[in-house]
PDB file of C-alpha atoms in Angstrom:
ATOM      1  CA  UNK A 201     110.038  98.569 100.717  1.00  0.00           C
ATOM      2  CA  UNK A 202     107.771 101.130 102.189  1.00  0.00           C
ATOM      3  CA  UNK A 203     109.041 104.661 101.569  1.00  0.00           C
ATOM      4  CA  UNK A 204     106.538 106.913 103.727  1.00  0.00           C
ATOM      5  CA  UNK A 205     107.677 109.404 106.121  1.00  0.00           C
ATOM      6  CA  UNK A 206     107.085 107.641 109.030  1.00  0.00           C
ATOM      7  CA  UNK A 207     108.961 104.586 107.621  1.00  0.00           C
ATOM      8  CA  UNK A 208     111.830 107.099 107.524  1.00  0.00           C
ATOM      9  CA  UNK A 209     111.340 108.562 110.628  1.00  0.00           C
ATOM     10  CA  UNK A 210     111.152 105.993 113.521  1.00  0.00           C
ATOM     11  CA  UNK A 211     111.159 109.073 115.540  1.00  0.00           C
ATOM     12  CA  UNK A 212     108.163 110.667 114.367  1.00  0.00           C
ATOM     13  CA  UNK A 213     106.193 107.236 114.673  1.00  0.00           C
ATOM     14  CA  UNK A 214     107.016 106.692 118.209  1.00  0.00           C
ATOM     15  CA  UNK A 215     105.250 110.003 118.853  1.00  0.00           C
ATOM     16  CA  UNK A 216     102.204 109.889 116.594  1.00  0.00           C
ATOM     17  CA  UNK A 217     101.521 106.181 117.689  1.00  0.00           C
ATOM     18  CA  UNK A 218     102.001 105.920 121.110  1.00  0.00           C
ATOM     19  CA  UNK A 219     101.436 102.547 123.267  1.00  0.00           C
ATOM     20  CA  UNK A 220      97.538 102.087 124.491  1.00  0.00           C
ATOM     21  CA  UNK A 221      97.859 100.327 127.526  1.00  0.00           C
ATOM     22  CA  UNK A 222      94.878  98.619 126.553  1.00  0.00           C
ATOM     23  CA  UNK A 223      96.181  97.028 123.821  1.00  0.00           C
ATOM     24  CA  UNK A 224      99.435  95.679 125.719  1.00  0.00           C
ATOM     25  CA  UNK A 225      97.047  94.819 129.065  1.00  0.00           C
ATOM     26  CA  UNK A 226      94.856  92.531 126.584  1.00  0.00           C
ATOM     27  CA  UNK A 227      98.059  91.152 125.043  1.00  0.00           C
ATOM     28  CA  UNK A 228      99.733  90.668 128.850  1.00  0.00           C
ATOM     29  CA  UNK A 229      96.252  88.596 129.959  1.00  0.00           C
ATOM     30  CA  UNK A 230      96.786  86.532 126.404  1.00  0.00           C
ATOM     31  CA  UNK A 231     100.543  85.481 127.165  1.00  0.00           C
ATOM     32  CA  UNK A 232      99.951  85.257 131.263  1.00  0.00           C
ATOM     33  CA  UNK A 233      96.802  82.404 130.180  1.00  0.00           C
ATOM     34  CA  UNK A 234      99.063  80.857 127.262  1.00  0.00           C
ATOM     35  CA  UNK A 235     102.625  80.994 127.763  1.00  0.00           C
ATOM     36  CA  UNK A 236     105.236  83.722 127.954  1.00  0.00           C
ATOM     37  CA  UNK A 237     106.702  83.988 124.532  1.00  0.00           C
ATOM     38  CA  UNK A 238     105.434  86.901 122.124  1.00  0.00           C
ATOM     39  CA  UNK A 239     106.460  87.203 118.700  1.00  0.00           C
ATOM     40  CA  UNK A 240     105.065  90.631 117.357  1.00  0.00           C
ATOM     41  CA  UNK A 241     104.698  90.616 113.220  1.00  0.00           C
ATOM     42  CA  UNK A 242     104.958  94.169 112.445  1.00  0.00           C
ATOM     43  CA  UNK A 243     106.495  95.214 114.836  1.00  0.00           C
ATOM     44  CA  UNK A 244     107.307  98.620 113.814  1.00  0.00           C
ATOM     45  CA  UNK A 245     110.216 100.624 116.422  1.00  0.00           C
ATOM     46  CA  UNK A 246     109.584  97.569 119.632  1.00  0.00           C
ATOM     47  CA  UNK A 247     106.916  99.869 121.599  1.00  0.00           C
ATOM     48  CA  UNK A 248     104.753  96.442 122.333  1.00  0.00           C
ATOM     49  CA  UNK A 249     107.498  94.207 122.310  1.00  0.00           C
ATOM     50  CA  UNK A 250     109.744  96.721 124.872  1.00  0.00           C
ATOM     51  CA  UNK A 251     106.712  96.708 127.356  1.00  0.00           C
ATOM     52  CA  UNK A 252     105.979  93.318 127.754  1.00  0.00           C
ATOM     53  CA  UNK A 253     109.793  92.224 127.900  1.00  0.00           C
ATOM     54  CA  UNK A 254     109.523  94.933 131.068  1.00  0.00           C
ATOM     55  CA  UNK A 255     106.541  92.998 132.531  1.00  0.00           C
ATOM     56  CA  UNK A 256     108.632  90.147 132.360  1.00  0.00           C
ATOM     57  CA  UNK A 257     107.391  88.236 129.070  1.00  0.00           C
ATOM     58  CA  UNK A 258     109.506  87.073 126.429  1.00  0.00           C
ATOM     59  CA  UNK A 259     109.221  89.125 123.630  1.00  0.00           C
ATOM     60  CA  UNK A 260     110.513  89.288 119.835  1.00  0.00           C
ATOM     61  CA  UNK A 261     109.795  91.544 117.261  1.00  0.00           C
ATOM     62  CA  UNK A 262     109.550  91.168 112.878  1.00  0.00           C
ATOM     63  CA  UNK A 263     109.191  93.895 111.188  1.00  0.00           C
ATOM     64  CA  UNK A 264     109.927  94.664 107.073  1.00  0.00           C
ATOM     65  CA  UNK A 265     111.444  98.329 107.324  1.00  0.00           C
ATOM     66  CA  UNK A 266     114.916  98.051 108.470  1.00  0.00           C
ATOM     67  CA  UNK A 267     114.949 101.482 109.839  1.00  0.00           C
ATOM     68  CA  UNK A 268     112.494 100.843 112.102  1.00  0.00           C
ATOM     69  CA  UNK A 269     114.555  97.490 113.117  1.00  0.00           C
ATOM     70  CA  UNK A 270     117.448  99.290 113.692  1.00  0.00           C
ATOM     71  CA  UNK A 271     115.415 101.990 116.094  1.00  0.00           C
ATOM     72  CA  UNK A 272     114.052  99.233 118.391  1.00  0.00           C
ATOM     73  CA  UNK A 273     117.548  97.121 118.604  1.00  0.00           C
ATOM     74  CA  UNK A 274     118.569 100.753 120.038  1.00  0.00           C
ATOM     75  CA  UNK A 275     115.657 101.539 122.680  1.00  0.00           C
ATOM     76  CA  UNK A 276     115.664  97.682 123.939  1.00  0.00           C
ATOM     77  CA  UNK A 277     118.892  95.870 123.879  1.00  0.00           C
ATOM     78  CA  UNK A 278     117.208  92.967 125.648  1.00  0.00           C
ATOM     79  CA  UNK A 279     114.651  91.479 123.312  1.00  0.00           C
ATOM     80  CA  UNK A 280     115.676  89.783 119.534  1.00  0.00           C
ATOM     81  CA  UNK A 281     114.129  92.067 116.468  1.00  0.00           C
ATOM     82  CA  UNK A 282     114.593  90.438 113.102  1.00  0.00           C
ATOM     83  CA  UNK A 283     113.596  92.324 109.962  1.00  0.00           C
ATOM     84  CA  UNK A 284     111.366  89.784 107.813  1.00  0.00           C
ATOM     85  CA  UNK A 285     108.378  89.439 105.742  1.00  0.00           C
ATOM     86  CA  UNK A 286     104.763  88.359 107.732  1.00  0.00           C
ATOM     87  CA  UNK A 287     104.454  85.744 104.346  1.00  0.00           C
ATOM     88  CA  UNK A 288     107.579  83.949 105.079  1.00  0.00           C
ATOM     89  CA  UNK A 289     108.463  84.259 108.467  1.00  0.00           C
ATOM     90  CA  UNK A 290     112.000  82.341 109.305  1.00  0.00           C
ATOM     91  CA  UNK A 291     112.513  82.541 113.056  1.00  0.00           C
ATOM     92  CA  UNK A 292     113.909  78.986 114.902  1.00  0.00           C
ATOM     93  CA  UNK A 293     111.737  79.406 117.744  1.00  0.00           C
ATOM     94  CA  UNK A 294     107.977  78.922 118.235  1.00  0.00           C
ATOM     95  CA  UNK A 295     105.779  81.334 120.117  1.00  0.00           C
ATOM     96  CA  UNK A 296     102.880  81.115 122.616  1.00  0.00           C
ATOM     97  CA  UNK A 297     100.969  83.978 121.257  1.00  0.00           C
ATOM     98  CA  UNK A 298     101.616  86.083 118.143  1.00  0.00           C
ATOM     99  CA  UNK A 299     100.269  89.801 117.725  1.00  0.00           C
ATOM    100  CA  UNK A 300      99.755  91.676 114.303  1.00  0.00           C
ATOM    101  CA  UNK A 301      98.626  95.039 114.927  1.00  0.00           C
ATOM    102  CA  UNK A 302      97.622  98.696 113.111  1.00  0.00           C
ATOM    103  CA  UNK A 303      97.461  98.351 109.369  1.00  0.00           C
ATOM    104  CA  UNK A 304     100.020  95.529 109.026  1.00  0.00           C
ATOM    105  CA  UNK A 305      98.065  92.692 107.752  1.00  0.00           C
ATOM    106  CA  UNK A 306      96.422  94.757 105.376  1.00  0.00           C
ATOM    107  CA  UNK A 307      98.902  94.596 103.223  1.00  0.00           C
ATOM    108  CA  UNK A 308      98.223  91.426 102.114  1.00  0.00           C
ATOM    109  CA  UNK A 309      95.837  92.678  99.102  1.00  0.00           C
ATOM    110  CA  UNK A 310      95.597  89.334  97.127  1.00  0.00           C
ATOM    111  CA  UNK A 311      94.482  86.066  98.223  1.00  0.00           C
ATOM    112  CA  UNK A 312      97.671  84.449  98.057  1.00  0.00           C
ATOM    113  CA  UNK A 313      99.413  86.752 100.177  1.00  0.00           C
ATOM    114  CA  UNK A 314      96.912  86.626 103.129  1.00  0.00           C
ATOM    115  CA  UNK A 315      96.698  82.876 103.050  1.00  0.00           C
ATOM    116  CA  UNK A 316     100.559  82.947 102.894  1.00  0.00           C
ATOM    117  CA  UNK A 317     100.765  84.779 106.024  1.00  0.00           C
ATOM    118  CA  UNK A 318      98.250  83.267 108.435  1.00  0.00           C
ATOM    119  CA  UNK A 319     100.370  79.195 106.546  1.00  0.00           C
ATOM    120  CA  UNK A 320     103.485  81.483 108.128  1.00  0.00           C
ATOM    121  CA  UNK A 321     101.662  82.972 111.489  1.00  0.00           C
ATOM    122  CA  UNK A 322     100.090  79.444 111.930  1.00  0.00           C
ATOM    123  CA  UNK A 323     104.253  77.454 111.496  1.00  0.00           C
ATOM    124  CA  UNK A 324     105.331  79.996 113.782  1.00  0.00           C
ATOM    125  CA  UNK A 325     102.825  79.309 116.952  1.00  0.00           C
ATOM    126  CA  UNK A 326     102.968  76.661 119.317  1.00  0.00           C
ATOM    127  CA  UNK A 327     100.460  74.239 119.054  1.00  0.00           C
ATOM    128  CA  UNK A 328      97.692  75.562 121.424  1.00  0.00           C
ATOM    129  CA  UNK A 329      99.248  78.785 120.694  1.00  0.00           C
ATOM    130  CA  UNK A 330      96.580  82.251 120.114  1.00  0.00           C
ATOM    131  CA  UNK A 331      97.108  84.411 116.953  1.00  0.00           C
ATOM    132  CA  UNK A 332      95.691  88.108 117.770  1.00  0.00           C
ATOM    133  CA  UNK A 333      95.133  90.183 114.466  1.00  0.00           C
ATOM    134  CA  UNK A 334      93.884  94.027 115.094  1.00  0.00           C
ATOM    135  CA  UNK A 335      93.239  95.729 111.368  1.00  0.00           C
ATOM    136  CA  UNK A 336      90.478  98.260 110.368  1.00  0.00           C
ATOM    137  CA  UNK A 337      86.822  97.105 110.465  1.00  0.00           C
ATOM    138  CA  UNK A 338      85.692  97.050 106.760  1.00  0.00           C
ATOM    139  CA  UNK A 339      82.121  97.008 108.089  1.00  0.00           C
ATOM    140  CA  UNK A 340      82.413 100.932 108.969  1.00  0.00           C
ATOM    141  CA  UNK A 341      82.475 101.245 105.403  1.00  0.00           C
ATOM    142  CA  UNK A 342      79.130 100.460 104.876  1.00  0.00           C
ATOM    143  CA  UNK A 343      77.108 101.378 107.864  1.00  0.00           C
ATOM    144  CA  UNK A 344      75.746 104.352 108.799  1.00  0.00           C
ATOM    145  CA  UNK A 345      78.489 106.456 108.418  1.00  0.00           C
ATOM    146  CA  UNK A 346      79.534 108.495 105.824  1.00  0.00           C
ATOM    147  CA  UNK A 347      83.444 107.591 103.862  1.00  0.00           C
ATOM    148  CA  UNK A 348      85.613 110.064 104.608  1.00  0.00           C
ATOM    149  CA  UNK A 349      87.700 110.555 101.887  1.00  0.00           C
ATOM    150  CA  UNK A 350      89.724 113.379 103.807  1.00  0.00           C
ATOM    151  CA  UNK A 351      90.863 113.877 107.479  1.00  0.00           C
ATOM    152  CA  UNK A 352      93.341 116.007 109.068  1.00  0.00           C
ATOM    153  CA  UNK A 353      95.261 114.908 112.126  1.00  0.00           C
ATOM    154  CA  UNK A 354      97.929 117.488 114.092  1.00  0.00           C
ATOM    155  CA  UNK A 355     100.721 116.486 116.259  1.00  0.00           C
ATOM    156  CA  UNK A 356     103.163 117.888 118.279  1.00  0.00           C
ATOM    157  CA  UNK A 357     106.541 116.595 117.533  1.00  0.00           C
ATOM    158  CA  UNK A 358     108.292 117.842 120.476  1.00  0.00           C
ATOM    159  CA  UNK A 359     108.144 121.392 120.503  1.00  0.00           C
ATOM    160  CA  UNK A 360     107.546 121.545 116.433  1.00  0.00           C
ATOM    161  CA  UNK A 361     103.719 121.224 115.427  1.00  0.00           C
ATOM    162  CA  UNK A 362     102.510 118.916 112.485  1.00  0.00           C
ATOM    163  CA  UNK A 363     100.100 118.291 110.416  1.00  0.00           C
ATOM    164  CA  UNK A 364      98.787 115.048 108.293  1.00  0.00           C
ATOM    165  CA  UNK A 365      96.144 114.752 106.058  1.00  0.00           C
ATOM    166  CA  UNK A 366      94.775 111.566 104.735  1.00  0.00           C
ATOM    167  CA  UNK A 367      93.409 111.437 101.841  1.00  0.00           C
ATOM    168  CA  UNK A 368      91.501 107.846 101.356  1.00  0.00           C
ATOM    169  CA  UNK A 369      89.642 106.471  98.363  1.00  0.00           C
ATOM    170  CA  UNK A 370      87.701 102.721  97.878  1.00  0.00           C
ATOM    171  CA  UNK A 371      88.482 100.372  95.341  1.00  0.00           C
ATOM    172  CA  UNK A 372      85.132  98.656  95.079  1.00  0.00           C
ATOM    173  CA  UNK A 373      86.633  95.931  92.476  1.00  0.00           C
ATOM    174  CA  UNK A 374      89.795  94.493  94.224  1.00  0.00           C
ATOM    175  CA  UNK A 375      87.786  95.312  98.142  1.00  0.00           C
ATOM    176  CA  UNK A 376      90.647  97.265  98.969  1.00  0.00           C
ATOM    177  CA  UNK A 377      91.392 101.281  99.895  1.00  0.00           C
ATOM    178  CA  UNK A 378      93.892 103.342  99.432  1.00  0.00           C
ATOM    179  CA  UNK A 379      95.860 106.329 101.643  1.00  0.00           C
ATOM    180  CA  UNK A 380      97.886 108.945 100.969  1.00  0.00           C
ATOM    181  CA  UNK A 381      99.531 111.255 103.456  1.00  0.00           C
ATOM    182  CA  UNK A 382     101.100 114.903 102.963  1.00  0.00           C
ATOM    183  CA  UNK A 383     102.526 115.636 105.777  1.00  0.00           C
ATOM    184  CA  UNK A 384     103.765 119.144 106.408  1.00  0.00           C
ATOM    185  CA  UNK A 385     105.604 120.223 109.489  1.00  0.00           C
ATOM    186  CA  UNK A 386     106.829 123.573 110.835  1.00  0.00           C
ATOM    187  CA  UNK A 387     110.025 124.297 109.241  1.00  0.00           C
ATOM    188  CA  UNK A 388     110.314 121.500 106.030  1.00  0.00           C
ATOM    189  CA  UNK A 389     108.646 121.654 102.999  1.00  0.00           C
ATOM    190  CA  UNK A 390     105.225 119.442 102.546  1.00  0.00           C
ATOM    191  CA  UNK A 391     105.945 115.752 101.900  1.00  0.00           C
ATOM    192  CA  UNK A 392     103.395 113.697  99.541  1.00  0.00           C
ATOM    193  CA  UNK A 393     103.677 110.179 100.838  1.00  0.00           C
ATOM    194  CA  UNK A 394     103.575 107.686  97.629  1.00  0.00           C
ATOM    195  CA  UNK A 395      99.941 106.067  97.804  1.00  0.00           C
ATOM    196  CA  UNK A 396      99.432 102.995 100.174  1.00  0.00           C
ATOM    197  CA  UNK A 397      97.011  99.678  99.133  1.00  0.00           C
ATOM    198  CA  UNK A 398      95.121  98.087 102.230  1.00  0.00           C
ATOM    199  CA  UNK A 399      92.909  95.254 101.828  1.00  0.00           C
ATOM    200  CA  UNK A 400      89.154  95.518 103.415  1.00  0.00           C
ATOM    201  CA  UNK A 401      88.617  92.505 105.497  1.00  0.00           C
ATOM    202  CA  UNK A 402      85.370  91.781 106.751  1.00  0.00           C
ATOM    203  CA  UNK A 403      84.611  89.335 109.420  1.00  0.00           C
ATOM    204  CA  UNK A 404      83.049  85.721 107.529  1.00  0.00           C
ATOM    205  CA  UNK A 405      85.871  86.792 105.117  1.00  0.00           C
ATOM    206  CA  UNK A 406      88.735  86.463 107.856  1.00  0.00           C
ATOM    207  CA  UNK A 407      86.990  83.858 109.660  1.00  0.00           C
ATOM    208  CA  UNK A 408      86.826  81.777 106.366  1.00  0.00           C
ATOM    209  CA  UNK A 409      90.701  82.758 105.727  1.00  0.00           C
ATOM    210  CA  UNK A 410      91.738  82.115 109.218  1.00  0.00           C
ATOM    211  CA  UNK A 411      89.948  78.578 109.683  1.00  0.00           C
ATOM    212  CA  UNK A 412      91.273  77.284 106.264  1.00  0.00           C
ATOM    213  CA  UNK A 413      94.584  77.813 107.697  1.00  0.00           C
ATOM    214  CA  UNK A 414      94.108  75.562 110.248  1.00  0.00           C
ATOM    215  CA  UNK A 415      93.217  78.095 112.803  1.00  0.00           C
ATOM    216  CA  UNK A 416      90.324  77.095 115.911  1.00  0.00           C
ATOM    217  CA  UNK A 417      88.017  79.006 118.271  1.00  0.00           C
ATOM    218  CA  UNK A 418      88.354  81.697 115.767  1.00  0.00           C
ATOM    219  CA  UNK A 419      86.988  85.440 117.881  1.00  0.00           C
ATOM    220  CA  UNK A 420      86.223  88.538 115.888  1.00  0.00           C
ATOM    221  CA  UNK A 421      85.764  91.379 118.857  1.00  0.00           C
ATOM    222  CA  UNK A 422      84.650  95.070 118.592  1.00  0.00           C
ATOM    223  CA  UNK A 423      87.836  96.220 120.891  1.00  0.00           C
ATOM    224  CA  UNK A 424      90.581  94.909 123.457  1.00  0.00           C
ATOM    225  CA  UNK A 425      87.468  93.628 125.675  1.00  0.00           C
ATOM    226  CA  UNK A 426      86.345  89.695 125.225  1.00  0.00           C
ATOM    227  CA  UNK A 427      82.880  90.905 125.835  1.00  0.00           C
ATOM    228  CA  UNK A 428      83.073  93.351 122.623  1.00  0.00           C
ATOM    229  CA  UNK A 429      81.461  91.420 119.815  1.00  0.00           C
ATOM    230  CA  UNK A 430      79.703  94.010 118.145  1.00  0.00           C
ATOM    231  CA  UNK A 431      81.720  95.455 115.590  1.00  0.00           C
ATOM    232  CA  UNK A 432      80.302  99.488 116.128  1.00  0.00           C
ATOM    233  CA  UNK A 433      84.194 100.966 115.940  1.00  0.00           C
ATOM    234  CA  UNK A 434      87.083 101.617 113.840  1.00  0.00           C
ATOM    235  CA  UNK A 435      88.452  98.513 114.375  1.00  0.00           C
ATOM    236  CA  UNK A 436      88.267  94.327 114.238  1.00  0.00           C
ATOM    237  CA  UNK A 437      90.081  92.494 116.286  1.00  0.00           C
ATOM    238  CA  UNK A 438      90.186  88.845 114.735  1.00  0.00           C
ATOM    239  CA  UNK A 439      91.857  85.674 118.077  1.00  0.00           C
ATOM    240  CA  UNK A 440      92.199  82.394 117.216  1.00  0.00           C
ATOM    241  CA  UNK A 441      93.825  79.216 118.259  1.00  0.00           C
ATOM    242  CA  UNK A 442      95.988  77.154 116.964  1.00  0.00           C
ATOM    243  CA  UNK A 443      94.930  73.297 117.501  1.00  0.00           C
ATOM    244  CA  UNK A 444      97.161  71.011 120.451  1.00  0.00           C
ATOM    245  CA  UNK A 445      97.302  67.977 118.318  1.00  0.00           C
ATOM    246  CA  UNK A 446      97.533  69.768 114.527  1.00  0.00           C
ATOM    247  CA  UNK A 447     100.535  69.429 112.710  1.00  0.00           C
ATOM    248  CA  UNK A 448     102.317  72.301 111.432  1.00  0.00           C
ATOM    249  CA  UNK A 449     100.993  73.747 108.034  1.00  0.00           C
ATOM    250  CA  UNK A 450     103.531  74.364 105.098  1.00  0.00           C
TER     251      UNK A 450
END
């Protein structure tokens, strides 16, 4: 169970990661296309989940950190959250699109988690159903860019200011960095976060990954734009298909 301060403060995460309405616009186009059922795999205190149910989709949310569960059942009484783990998903229904955003699927570090998750993303879609995976693009790492292995972020939690650095190191062997967060805000003592483990992913990798679970018409995108395949930012953004006629994977 993840033990961070913004795992224990829903609160605090639904002001330092706040909704880009270009992320739930790209998501709205995917479901109006596909279908209207959503199921969003990490789905941290039902920001994504709460918008689209507003546009009128049918959303449902996973996420592992009960606290963060318990926060979204609170802000939208309307739409089914379900605390689970992405590598064995157990939810009755099938969905026409399903979303795992941020830093989520990086935490599948070893091989046999990741293909775990994409067997249990690929059960839970519909056939013809699109799998949308946003995580950090690993090929930043080695451009022309320098590693930062320190940043410092502020925030203003209400009227109380904050401050989080990130410390960040790479684990060449395993392909993998780590983070680790001291957060100190006006009025508490510092807090050390313990260290998080994220897999780097780079793009033949997840294509390889993603197409050996049975996934088709597999995308990797520079941003929320379909036209954005050169991967110059922060982030990948890896859409695929799930085949009409396939059957379900165990």
């Amino acid at each position: 169970m993840l033990r961070t301060f913004l795992h224990t403060h829903p609160d605090v995460w639904d002001q330092v990661f706040q909704l880009d309405p270009r992320r739930a616009g790209f998501v709205a186009r995917l479901l109006a296309s596909t279908g209207p059922t959503l199921l969003d795999v990490g789905c941290a205190t039902g920001v994504l989940c709460g918008e689209l149910a507003a546009r009128g989709f049918q959303s449902t949310g996973v996420d592992l950190t009960p606290a963060f569960i318990q926060a979204a059942r609170r802000k939208y009484s309307q739409v089914p959250f379900h605390v689970g783990d992405m590598r064995r998903l157990r939810l009755r229904a099938s969905f026409h699109v399903l979303t795992c955003l941020g830093t989520t699927f990086l935490y599948n570090v070893r091989n046999e988690d990741l293909t775990a998750t994409l067997a249990s993303f690929h059960r839970a879609l519909r056939p013809g159903g699109v799998l949308l995976i946003d995580v950090v693009n690993a090929m930043a790492f080695i451009q022309a860019r320098p590693f930062r292995s320190t940043s410092e972020h502020r925030f203003l939690l209400g009227n109380v200011q904050a401050t989080a650095t990130l410390e960040h190191t790479v684990l060449e062997e395993t392909q993998c960095f780590t983070e680790q967060v001291t957060w100190r805000v006006e009025g508490r003592r510092p807090r050390r976060d313990p260290r998080s483990t994220f897999r780097m992913l780079f793009p033949q990798e997840a294509r390889h990954f993603l197409e050996g679970a049975g996934f088709q018409d597999v995308k990797i995108l520079g941003d929320f734009r379909l036209s954005a395949r050169r991967l110059e930012g922060p982030r990948m953004l890896l859409l695929a298909r799930k085949g009409v006629t396939q059957r379900t994977r165990e």
